Short mmCIF file of C-alpha atoms in Angstrom, two decimals:
data_model
loop_
_atom_site.label_atom_id
_atom_site.label_comp_id
_atom_site.label_asym_id
_atom_site.label_seq_id
_atom_site.Cartn_x
_atom_site.Cartn_y
_atom_site.Cartn_z
CA MET A 225 -63.93 -20.30 -66.40
CA SER A 226 -61.26 -21.32 -68.85
CA GLY A 227 -57.47 -21.19 -69.01
CA THR A 228 -55.95 -18.57 -71.25
CA GLY A 229 -52.24 -19.36 -70.94
CA ALA A 230 -49.47 -21.33 -69.31
CA SER A 231 -48.72 -21.01 -65.60
CA ALA A 232 -46.40 -18.17 -64.67
CA PHE A 233 -44.63 -20.36 -62.07
CA ASN A 234 -43.74 -24.01 -61.79
CA PRO A 235 -45.80 -25.57 -58.97
CA ARG A 236 -42.82 -27.74 -57.96
CA VAL A 237 -40.62 -24.68 -57.56
CA ILE A 238 -43.27 -22.96 -55.44
CA LEU A 239 -43.69 -26.08 -53.30
CA GLY A 240 -39.90 -26.23 -52.80
CA LEU A 241 -39.82 -22.58 -51.70
CA VAL A 242 -42.65 -23.16 -49.22
CA LEU A 243 -40.95 -26.24 -47.74
CA PHE A 244 -37.62 -24.44 -47.49
CA GLY A 245 -39.27 -21.52 -45.70
CA ALA A 246 -41.00 -23.88 -43.28
CA VAL A 247 -37.74 -25.69 -42.46
CA ALA A 248 -35.91 -22.38 -42.00
CA PHE A 249 -38.65 -21.16 -39.67
CA LEU A 250 -38.51 -24.31 -37.54
CA ALA A 251 -34.70 -24.10 -37.40
CA THR A 252 -34.95 -20.50 -36.23
CA LEU A 253 -37.32 -21.54 -33.44
CA TYR A 254 -34.97 -24.31 -32.38
CA PHE A 255 -31.82 -22.19 -32.23
CA ILE A 256 -33.60 -19.37 -30.40
CA GLY A 257 -35.08 -21.85 -27.95
CA SER A 258 -31.76 -23.59 -27.27
CA GLY A 259 -29.87 -20.32 -26.94
CA GLN A 260 -27.55 -21.07 -29.87
CA THR A 261 -27.70 -17.62 -31.38
CA GLY A 262 -24.01 -16.89 -31.41
CA LYS A 263 -21.62 -15.91 -28.61
CA SER A 264 -22.05 -12.50 -27.06
CA GLY A 265 -18.39 -12.21 -26.14
CA VAL A 266 -19.07 -12.51 -22.38
CA ALA A 267 -17.42 -15.58 -20.86
CA GLU A 268 -19.72 -16.95 -18.15
CA ALA A 269 -18.16 -18.66 -15.16
CA ASP A 270 -19.28 -22.27 -15.44
CA VAL A 271 -17.74 -25.73 -15.54
CA THR A 272 -17.38 -25.67 -19.34
CA ASN A 273 -15.26 -22.50 -19.28
CA ARG A 274 -11.49 -23.08 -19.36
CA GLY A 275 -10.70 -19.39 -18.93
CA LEU A 276 -9.53 -17.79 -15.69
CA ASN A 277 -13.05 -17.41 -14.28
CA GLY A 278 -14.28 -20.92 -15.22
CA TYR A 279 -14.36 -24.17 -13.24
CA ALA A 280 -13.10 -26.70 -15.77
CA ALA A 281 -9.94 -27.26 -13.68
CA LEU A 282 -12.01 -28.08 -10.56
CA TYR A 283 -14.04 -30.57 -12.58
CA ARG A 284 -10.93 -32.33 -13.96
CA MET A 285 -9.22 -32.37 -10.56
CA LEU A 286 -12.21 -34.04 -8.87
CA GLU A 287 -12.52 -36.47 -11.76
CA ARG A 288 -8.88 -37.51 -11.49
CA GLN A 289 -9.30 -38.01 -7.75
CA GLY A 290 -11.78 -40.77 -8.60
CA HIS A 291 -15.03 -38.97 -7.81
CA ASP A 292 -18.22 -39.52 -9.78
CA VAL A 293 -18.41 -36.10 -11.49
CA SER A 294 -20.85 -34.97 -14.17
CA GLN A 295 -22.28 -31.86 -15.79
CA SER A 296 -25.96 -30.96 -15.97
CA ARG A 297 -27.63 -28.97 -18.73
CA SER A 298 -31.11 -29.88 -17.50
CA ARG A 299 -32.99 -28.70 -14.45
CA LYS A 300 -34.05 -32.27 -13.79
CA GLN A 301 -30.62 -32.75 -12.21
CA TYR A 302 -31.64 -30.37 -9.43
CA LEU A 303 -33.21 -33.40 -7.76
CA THR A 304 -29.96 -35.39 -7.63
CA ASP A 305 -29.17 -36.91 -4.24
CA GLY A 306 -25.49 -36.04 -4.69
CA LEU A 307 -23.66 -32.76 -4.25
CA LEU A 308 -24.95 -30.09 -6.62
CA ILE A 309 -22.45 -27.30 -7.35
CA LEU A 310 -24.15 -24.10 -8.48
CA THR A 311 -22.15 -21.50 -10.43
CA PRO A 312 -24.83 -18.95 -11.41
CA SER A 313 -24.03 -15.93 -13.51
CA ALA A 314 -24.23 -12.41 -12.15
CA ASN A 315 -27.46 -11.91 -14.12
CA ALA A 316 -29.20 -14.99 -12.74
CA GLU A 317 -32.61 -14.67 -11.10
CA ALA A 318 -32.68 -14.79 -7.31
CA ASP A 319 -36.00 -16.66 -7.36
CA ASP A 320 -34.47 -19.46 -9.46
CA ILE A 321 -31.48 -19.85 -7.15
CA ARG A 322 -33.62 -19.77 -4.01
CA LYS A 323 -36.03 -22.36 -5.40
CA VAL A 324 -33.20 -24.75 -6.25
CA ILE A 325 -31.69 -24.48 -2.78
CA GLU A 326 -35.01 -24.82 -0.97
CA ASP A 327 -36.10 -27.80 -3.07
CA ARG A 328 -32.86 -29.61 -2.24
CA ARG A 329 -32.74 -29.11 1.52
CA TYR A 330 -34.02 -32.67 2.13
CA ILE A 331 -32.54 -34.24 -1.03
CA GLY A 332 -28.82 -33.52 -1.02
CA PRO A 333 -26.12 -30.92 -0.22
CA THR A 334 -25.59 -27.79 -2.29
CA LEU A 335 -22.43 -25.77 -2.93
CA LEU A 336 -23.06 -22.22 -4.18
CA ILE A 337 -20.15 -20.25 -5.69
CA ILE A 338 -20.83 -16.52 -6.04
CA PRO A 339 -19.26 -14.91 -9.14
CA LYS A 340 -17.35 -11.66 -9.11
CA TRP A 341 -15.42 -11.31 -12.39
CA VAL A 342 -16.54 -9.62 -15.59
CA ALA A 343 -14.73 -11.66 -18.24
CA ILE A 344 -14.81 -11.30 -22.02
CA ASP A 345 -13.34 -13.51 -24.70
CA ALA A 346 -9.81 -12.52 -25.60
CA PRO A 347 -9.68 -10.86 -29.04
CA ARG A 348 -8.33 -13.01 -31.84
CA THR A 349 -5.73 -10.36 -32.59
CA LEU A 350 -4.12 -10.78 -29.16
CA PRO A 351 -0.50 -12.03 -29.61
CA GLY A 352 -0.10 -15.63 -28.44
CA ARG A 353 -3.82 -16.06 -27.91
CA LYS A 354 -4.98 -19.60 -27.16
CA PRO A 355 -8.49 -21.10 -27.28
CA ASP A 356 -10.73 -20.16 -24.33
CA TRP A 357 -8.53 -17.30 -23.21
CA VAL A 358 -10.44 -14.51 -21.48
CA MET A 359 -9.70 -11.02 -20.28
CA LEU A 360 -10.81 -9.96 -16.80
CA GLY A 361 -12.39 -6.55 -17.25
CA GLY A 362 -13.34 -5.82 -13.65
CA SER A 363 -15.38 -7.21 -10.78
CA PHE A 364 -18.71 -6.59 -9.05
CA THR A 365 -20.99 -8.34 -6.58
CA PRO A 366 -24.23 -9.72 -8.08
CA GLU A 367 -27.45 -8.24 -6.73
CA TRP A 368 -29.16 -11.60 -6.22
CA THR A 369 -27.04 -12.42 -3.14
CA SER A 370 -29.20 -10.10 -1.02
CA GLU A 371 -32.48 -11.26 -2.61
CA LEU A 372 -32.46 -14.97 -1.71
CA GLY A 373 -34.96 -14.61 1.12
CA ASP A 374 -34.77 -14.23 4.89
CA ASP A 375 -33.11 -17.59 5.52
CA LEU A 376 -30.63 -17.39 2.64
CA SER A 377 -29.95 -13.70 2.12
CA LEU A 378 -26.31 -12.81 2.15
CA GLU A 379 -24.36 -9.61 1.87
CA THR A 380 -21.06 -9.72 0.03
CA LYS A 381 -18.69 -6.92 -0.77
CA ILE A 382 -15.62 -6.52 -2.93
CA GLU A 383 -12.94 -4.45 -1.27
CA PRO A 384 -9.53 -3.47 -2.63
CA VAL A 385 -6.78 -4.50 -0.24
CA GLU A 386 -3.31 -3.19 0.31
CA LYS A 387 -0.38 -4.82 -1.37
CA GLY A 388 0.69 -7.99 0.39
CA THR A 389 -2.56 -8.41 2.37
CA ALA A 390 -4.61 -10.33 -0.21
CA ARG A 391 -4.32 -13.56 1.71
CA TRP A 392 -6.60 -16.33 2.89
CA SER A 393 -6.51 -19.00 5.58
CA GLY A 394 -8.73 -21.87 6.58
CA LEU A 395 -8.95 -25.66 7.08
CA GLY A 396 -5.30 -25.74 8.10
CA LYS A 397 -4.06 -24.04 4.96
CA SER A 398 -3.24 -20.48 3.94
CA GLY A 399 -1.76 -18.51 1.09
CA ALA A 400 -2.09 -15.56 -1.22
CA LEU A 401 -5.08 -14.89 -3.41
CA PRO A 402 -4.40 -14.80 -7.15
CA SER A 403 -5.62 -11.21 -7.50
CA PRO A 404 -4.20 -8.74 -4.98
CA LYS A 405 -6.58 -5.95 -5.97
CA TYR A 406 -10.09 -7.18 -5.23
CA VAL A 407 -11.31 -9.66 -2.62
CA GLN A 408 -14.98 -10.63 -2.23
CA ALA A 409 -16.09 -11.56 1.28
CA PHE A 410 -19.24 -11.90 3.38
CA THR A 411 -20.32 -8.83 5.32
CA GLN A 412 -23.70 -10.13 6.56
CA GLY A 413 -25.60 -13.37 6.71
CA ARG A 414 -25.85 -16.42 8.94
CA ILE A 415 -22.59 -17.98 7.80
CA VAL A 416 -20.29 -20.26 9.77
CA GLY A 417 -16.86 -19.47 8.37
CA LEU A 418 -14.40 -22.05 7.08
CA ALA A 419 -11.92 -19.61 5.54
CA GLU A 420 -11.27 -15.90 5.99
CA ASN A 421 -9.14 -13.13 4.54
CA ALA A 422 -6.44 -11.07 6.25
CA GLN A 423 -9.08 -8.63 7.51
CA GLY A 424 -11.05 -11.40 9.24
CA ARG A 425 -13.99 -11.51 6.84
CA ASN A 426 -15.37 -14.92 5.87
CA LEU A 427 -14.61 -16.12 2.34
CA VAL A 428 -16.13 -19.62 2.56
CA GLY A 429 -18.72 -20.99 4.95
CA TYR A 430 -21.97 -22.87 5.40
CA MET A 431 -25.44 -21.67 6.35
CA ASP A 432 -26.18 -21.60 10.08
CA ASP A 433 -29.79 -22.76 9.78
CA GLY A 434 -30.18 -24.93 12.87
CA GLY A 435 -29.31 -28.17 11.10
CA CYS A 436 -26.95 -30.86 12.39
CA TYR A 437 -23.66 -30.82 10.48
CA PRO A 438 -21.13 -32.51 12.77
CA VAL A 439 -18.47 -32.83 10.05
CA LEU A 440 -18.72 -29.16 9.17
CA ASP A 441 -18.88 -28.05 12.79
CA GLN A 442 -15.69 -29.97 13.54
CA ALA A 443 -13.93 -28.39 10.55
CA ALA A 444 -15.05 -24.94 11.72
CA GLY A 445 -13.77 -25.63 15.24
CA LEU A 446 -17.21 -25.65 16.83
CA ALA A 447 -18.64 -28.02 19.37
CA ALA A 448 -20.88 -30.59 17.73
CA ILE A 449 -24.59 -30.05 18.37
CA PRO A 450 -26.25 -33.05 20.01
CA PRO A 451 -28.69 -34.74 17.63
CA ASP A 452 -31.56 -34.14 20.07
CA ASP A 453 -30.98 -30.37 19.88
CA CYS A 454 -31.20 -30.21 16.09
CA THR A 455 -34.29 -28.38 14.91
CA GLU A 456 -33.98 -29.58 11.34
CA ASP A 457 -32.57 -32.76 9.84
CA ARG A 458 -31.56 -31.48 6.43
CA TRP A 459 -28.56 -31.13 4.15
CA ASN A 460 -26.09 -28.28 4.35
CA VAL A 461 -25.73 -25.32 2.01
CA MET A 462 -22.10 -24.35 1.46
CA VAL A 463 -21.37 -20.87 0.06
CA VAL A 464 -18.14 -19.55 -1.45
CA ALA A 465 -17.90 -15.76 -1.60
CA GLU A 466 -14.40 -15.63 -3.10
CA PRO A 467 -14.52 -17.60 -6.37
CA ASP A 468 -10.74 -17.30 -6.83
CA LEU A 469 -10.39 -20.10 -4.31
CA MET A 470 -12.28 -22.49 -6.60
CA ASN A 471 -11.97 -21.33 -10.21
CA ASN A 472 -9.26 -21.97 -12.79
CA TYR A 473 -7.45 -18.79 -11.71
CA GLY A 474 -7.24 -20.04 -8.12
CA LEU A 475 -6.40 -23.69 -8.82
CA ALA A 476 -3.13 -22.69 -10.46
CA ASP A 477 -1.74 -22.77 -6.90
CA ARG A 478 -1.32 -26.12 -5.13
CA ASN A 479 -2.53 -24.88 -1.72
CA ARG A 480 -5.67 -23.35 -3.18
CA ALA A 481 -6.34 -26.53 -5.19
CA LEU A 482 -6.05 -28.68 -2.05
CA PHE A 483 -8.33 -26.26 -0.20
CA ALA A 484 -10.94 -26.45 -2.99
CA ALA A 485 -10.90 -30.25 -2.79
CA GLN A 486 -11.41 -30.04 1.00
CA VAL A 487 -14.38 -27.72 0.58
CA VAL A 488 -16.04 -30.13 -1.85
CA ASN A 489 -15.43 -33.10 0.48
CA LEU A 490 -16.79 -31.19 3.47
CA ALA A 491 -19.89 -30.20 1.49
CA ARG A 492 -20.55 -33.94 1.04
CA GLU A 493 -20.28 -34.34 4.84
CA GLY A 494 -17.79 -37.18 4.56
CA MET A 495 -20.04 -39.32 2.33
CA ASP A 496 -19.20 -40.80 -1.06
CA LEU A 497 -21.77 -38.81 -3.00
CA PRO A 498 -21.72 -38.07 -6.74
CA ILE A 499 -20.91 -34.51 -7.76
CA VAL A 500 -22.97 -32.63 -10.35
CA PHE A 501 -21.96 -29.25 -11.79
CA ASP A 502 -24.98 -27.19 -12.83
CA THR A 503 -24.70 -25.07 -15.99
CA THR A 504 -28.31 -23.91 -16.40
CA LEU A 505 -28.05 -21.00 -13.95
CA ALA A 506 -25.00 -19.81 -15.88
CA GLY A 507 -27.10 -19.61 -19.04
CA ALA A 508 -26.24 -22.94 -20.71
CA GLY A 509 -29.42 -24.84 -21.58
CA GLY A 510 -31.50 -22.75 -19.22
CA THR A 511 -33.96 -21.70 -21.90
CA GLN A 512 -36.53 -24.30 -22.80
CA ASN A 513 -36.61 -25.22 -26.46
CA LEU A 514 -39.58 -23.57 -28.17
CA LEU A 515 -40.38 -26.65 -30.22
CA THR A 516 -40.42 -28.81 -27.11
CA LEU A 517 -42.61 -26.25 -25.37
CA ALA A 518 -45.01 -26.14 -28.35
CA PHE A 519 -45.58 -29.90 -28.10
CA THR A 520 -46.00 -29.88 -24.31
CA PRO A 521 -49.44 -29.52 -22.70
CA PRO A 522 -51.27 -27.17 -22.51
CA PHE A 523 -49.79 -25.76 -25.73
CA LEU A 524 -50.05 -29.09 -27.59
CA ALA A 525 -53.72 -28.62 -28.50
CA ALA A 526 -53.14 -25.17 -29.98
CA THR A 527 -50.10 -26.43 -31.90
CA LEU A 528 -52.04 -29.32 -33.45
CA CYS A 529 -54.89 -27.01 -34.49
CA LEU A 530 -52.39 -24.62 -36.05
CA LEU A 531 -50.66 -27.41 -37.97
CA ILE A 532 -53.97 -28.78 -39.28
CA ALA A 533 -55.06 -25.31 -40.38
CA MET A 534 -51.72 -24.74 -42.13
CA LEU A 535 -52.02 -28.05 -43.98
CA ILE A 536 -55.57 -27.28 -45.13
CA VAL A 537 -54.67 -23.77 -46.30
CA GLY A 538 -51.52 -25.02 -48.02
CA TRP A 539 -53.33 -27.86 -49.79
CA ARG A 540 -56.12 -25.56 -51.03
CA ALA A 541 -53.60 -23.00 -52.23
CA PHE A 542 -51.55 -25.65 -54.03
CA ARG A 543 -54.60 -27.23 -55.67
CA ARG A 544 -55.90 -23.87 -56.86
CA PHE A 545 -52.52 -22.87 -58.28
CA GLY A 546 -52.53 -22.86 -62.08
CA PRO A 547 -52.71 -20.76 -65.23
CA PRO A 548 -54.52 -17.42 -65.28
CA MET A 549 -58.28 -17.80 -65.63
CA ALA A 550 -60.67 -15.77 -67.82
CA GLU A 551 -64.44 -15.55 -67.61
CA GLY A 552 -66.27 -17.52 -70.35
CA ARG A 553 -69.65 -16.89 -72.02
CA ALA A 554 -72.75 -17.16 -69.87
CA ILE A 555 -74.51 -19.14 -72.68
CA ALA A 556 -72.22 -21.20 -74.89
CA PHE A 557 -72.73 -21.64 -78.66
CA GLY A 558 -74.34 -24.79 -80.14
CA LYS A 559 -77.62 -26.70 -80.09
CA ARG A 560 -76.38 -29.13 -77.42
CA GLN A 561 -75.64 -26.29 -75.01
CA LEU A 562 -78.98 -24.63 -75.83
CA VAL A 563 -80.87 -27.84 -75.04
CA ALA A 564 -78.83 -28.33 -71.83
CA ASN A 565 -79.64 -24.79 -70.72
CA ALA A 566 -83.36 -25.26 -71.45
CA ALA A 567 -83.42 -28.59 -69.62
CA GLY A 568 -81.63 -27.09 -66.67
CA PHE A 569 -84.10 -24.23 -66.54
CA THR A 570 -87.02 -26.66 -66.67
CA ILE A 571 -85.64 -28.76 -63.84
CA ARG A 572 -84.87 -25.76 -61.64
CA SER A 573 -88.38 -24.37 -62.23
CA ARG A 574 -89.90 -27.78 -61.33
CA ARG A 575 -92.03 -27.89 -64.50
CA LEU A 576 -90.92 -31.32 -65.69
CA HIS A 577 -94.55 -32.57 -65.92
CA LEU A 578 -95.22 -30.09 -68.74
CA LEU A 579 -92.90 -32.13 -70.98
CA THR A 580 -94.88 -35.40 -70.79
CA ALA A 581 -97.58 -34.64 -73.41
CA PRO A 582 -95.15 -33.09 -75.98
CA TYR A 583 -92.77 -36.03 -75.58
CA ALA A 584 -95.59 -38.59 -76.06
CA ALA A 585 -96.74 -36.75 -79.20
CA LEU A 586 -93.16 -36.70 -80.54
CA VAL A 587 -92.77 -40.47 -80.04
CA SER A 588 -96.18 -41.13 -81.68
CA ARG A 589 -95.18 -39.20 -84.80
CA ARG A 590 -91.89 -41.13 -85.02
CA LEU A 591 -93.66 -44.46 -84.64
CA ALA A 592 -96.27 -43.51 -87.28
CA ALA A 593 -93.49 -42.63 -89.70
CA VAL A 594 -91.67 -45.92 -89.07
CA LEU A 595 -94.84 -48.00 -89.30
CA GLY A 596 -95.99 -46.25 -92.52
CA LEU A 597 -99.16 -44.79 -91.04
CA ARG A 598 -100.82 -41.67 -92.39
CA SER A 599 -101.60 -40.24 -88.94
CA ALA A 600 -100.36 -40.71 -85.41
CA ASP A 601 -103.61 -42.23 -84.18
CA PRO A 602 -103.00 -44.25 -80.98
CA VAL A 603 -105.41 -47.07 -82.06
CA ALA A 604 -103.69 -47.42 -85.44
CA ILE A 605 -100.25 -47.36 -83.78
CA ASP A 606 -101.31 -50.11 -81.30
CA ALA A 607 -102.53 -52.33 -84.19
CA ALA A 608 -99.41 -51.77 -86.28
CA VAL A 609 -97.10 -52.46 -83.27
CA ALA A 610 -99.01 -55.68 -82.49
CA ARG A 611 -98.52 -56.92 -86.07
CA ARG A 612 -94.76 -56.11 -86.15
CA ALA A 613 -93.82 -57.01 -82.55
CA PRO A 614 -96.47 -59.14 -80.86
CA ASP A 615 -94.49 -59.27 -77.58
CA ALA A 616 -94.02 -55.50 -77.36
CA PRO A 617 -96.02 -53.45 -74.81
CA VAL A 618 -99.07 -51.51 -75.92
CA TYR A 619 -98.23 -47.98 -77.01
CA SER A 620 -101.41 -46.32 -75.76
CA GLN A 621 -100.90 -47.70 -72.25
CA LEU A 622 -97.33 -46.38 -72.12
CA ALA A 623 -98.44 -42.97 -73.37
CA ALA A 624 -101.25 -42.87 -70.79
CA ARG A 625 -98.82 -43.79 -68.00
CA LEU A 626 -96.49 -40.94 -69.09
CA SER A 627 -99.30 -38.39 -69.16
CA GLN A 628 -100.41 -39.44 -65.66
CA ALA A 629 -96.89 -39.38 -64.15
CA ARG A 630 -96.12 -36.52 -61.77
CA GLY A 631 -92.89 -37.12 -59.89
CA ALA A 632 -89.55 -36.67 -61.63
CA SER A 633 -88.51 -40.31 -61.17
CA GLU A 634 -91.95 -41.56 -62.31
CA ILE A 635 -91.85 -39.34 -65.42
CA LEU A 636 -88.38 -40.55 -66.32
CA ARG A 637 -89.35 -44.22 -65.98
CA ALA A 638 -92.43 -43.77 -68.17
CA ALA A 639 -90.47 -41.81 -70.77
CA HIS A 640 -87.77 -44.49 -70.76
CA ALA A 641 -90.40 -47.23 -71.39
CA LEU A 642 -91.81 -45.26 -74.33
CA LYS A 643 -88.30 -44.77 -75.75
CA SER A 644 -87.62 -48.52 -75.41
CA LEU A 645 -90.74 -49.26 -77.47
CA GLU A 646 -89.53 -46.92 -80.19
CA ARG A 647 -86.14 -48.65 -80.29
CA THR A 648 -87.86 -52.05 -80.53
CA ILE A 649 -89.89 -50.99 -83.57
CA ALA A 650 -87.11 -48.98 -85.25
CA PRO A 651 -83.79 -50.38 -84.06
#
């Protein structure tokens, strides 16, 4: 094969395009894995949200009160021995919420706030719009509340109330709810109430699961259960059905803010425990990064094999890249090429021993010509060689050794010895 022209593309340019494509592909995997694919316009109710349905105000209030408060974007924080505040979205999976609560029953207390608002980011064209403003587009009860399992299943309902009756009371405080139209309350479930609405439905409470919670029982006005009668020694699960008592919308009122602080302190059962706000169940950081997953067993082996295969294919493609190729002649011109072809044919046919006698005869004729002999008689050549180079080997012996050689290496050594003799006589 032979080149017939210059390369159509610069290999460096092609290599740059391949590297750029690889980096872009890896970046795409990262952003998809981390969930950073752009905002959908729906404002989830979590601790990072400063809109009406978020809990940023609760976080800052607890922080200013001197509590050890933090945010969690990793599910590893589910095992914290402090108070874990869960603010799952309406689209969260019931299995995920149930697993978190069950795994923590002997680790630390849990406060679950059920969402109800459908909030969207305020349009940029809204007059006087400020960052993080949202618009409340309606309310509904998430389906996962009734799918948490036999011990945790709850039934909540949003009911419109008459004007002037959207009120709450509990823990020695009372007041109006921020939204007079819709109030979310418990309708079923083993809940010990700590706050109720004007219709007597519980808004905030803790699970009645047979555990000993003397601090909570006292706040609820119940007689403390003797420690010997407790069936389970585990941490409490506090549940808030009406999020407007805890979110930014609700904390605009002093009474509701003080009530929210009381609920958090009761959930810690009077202990100085750290407080962790979970954001994964609200959709922040809940998706595992694809690159991290690719380098985590059991996917690590497949990833390494894929990378090695890509490198091999890329290297072969880059090394083979070049100018267009055209097919050359099967037999090139020239005596040198003709001799090379004949020699190659002889070697491949394993007939090298047929060349020994002709080569010996050729050398004898050359020596006879150099020594001035009339014929290439071996006896005459031996005598002439002895007179000119007494130390040289005997020609007839070398020729006999070549004619008797059979193996390729043996033939070559004998032929080389005969050629050396010729060079000695005719340098």
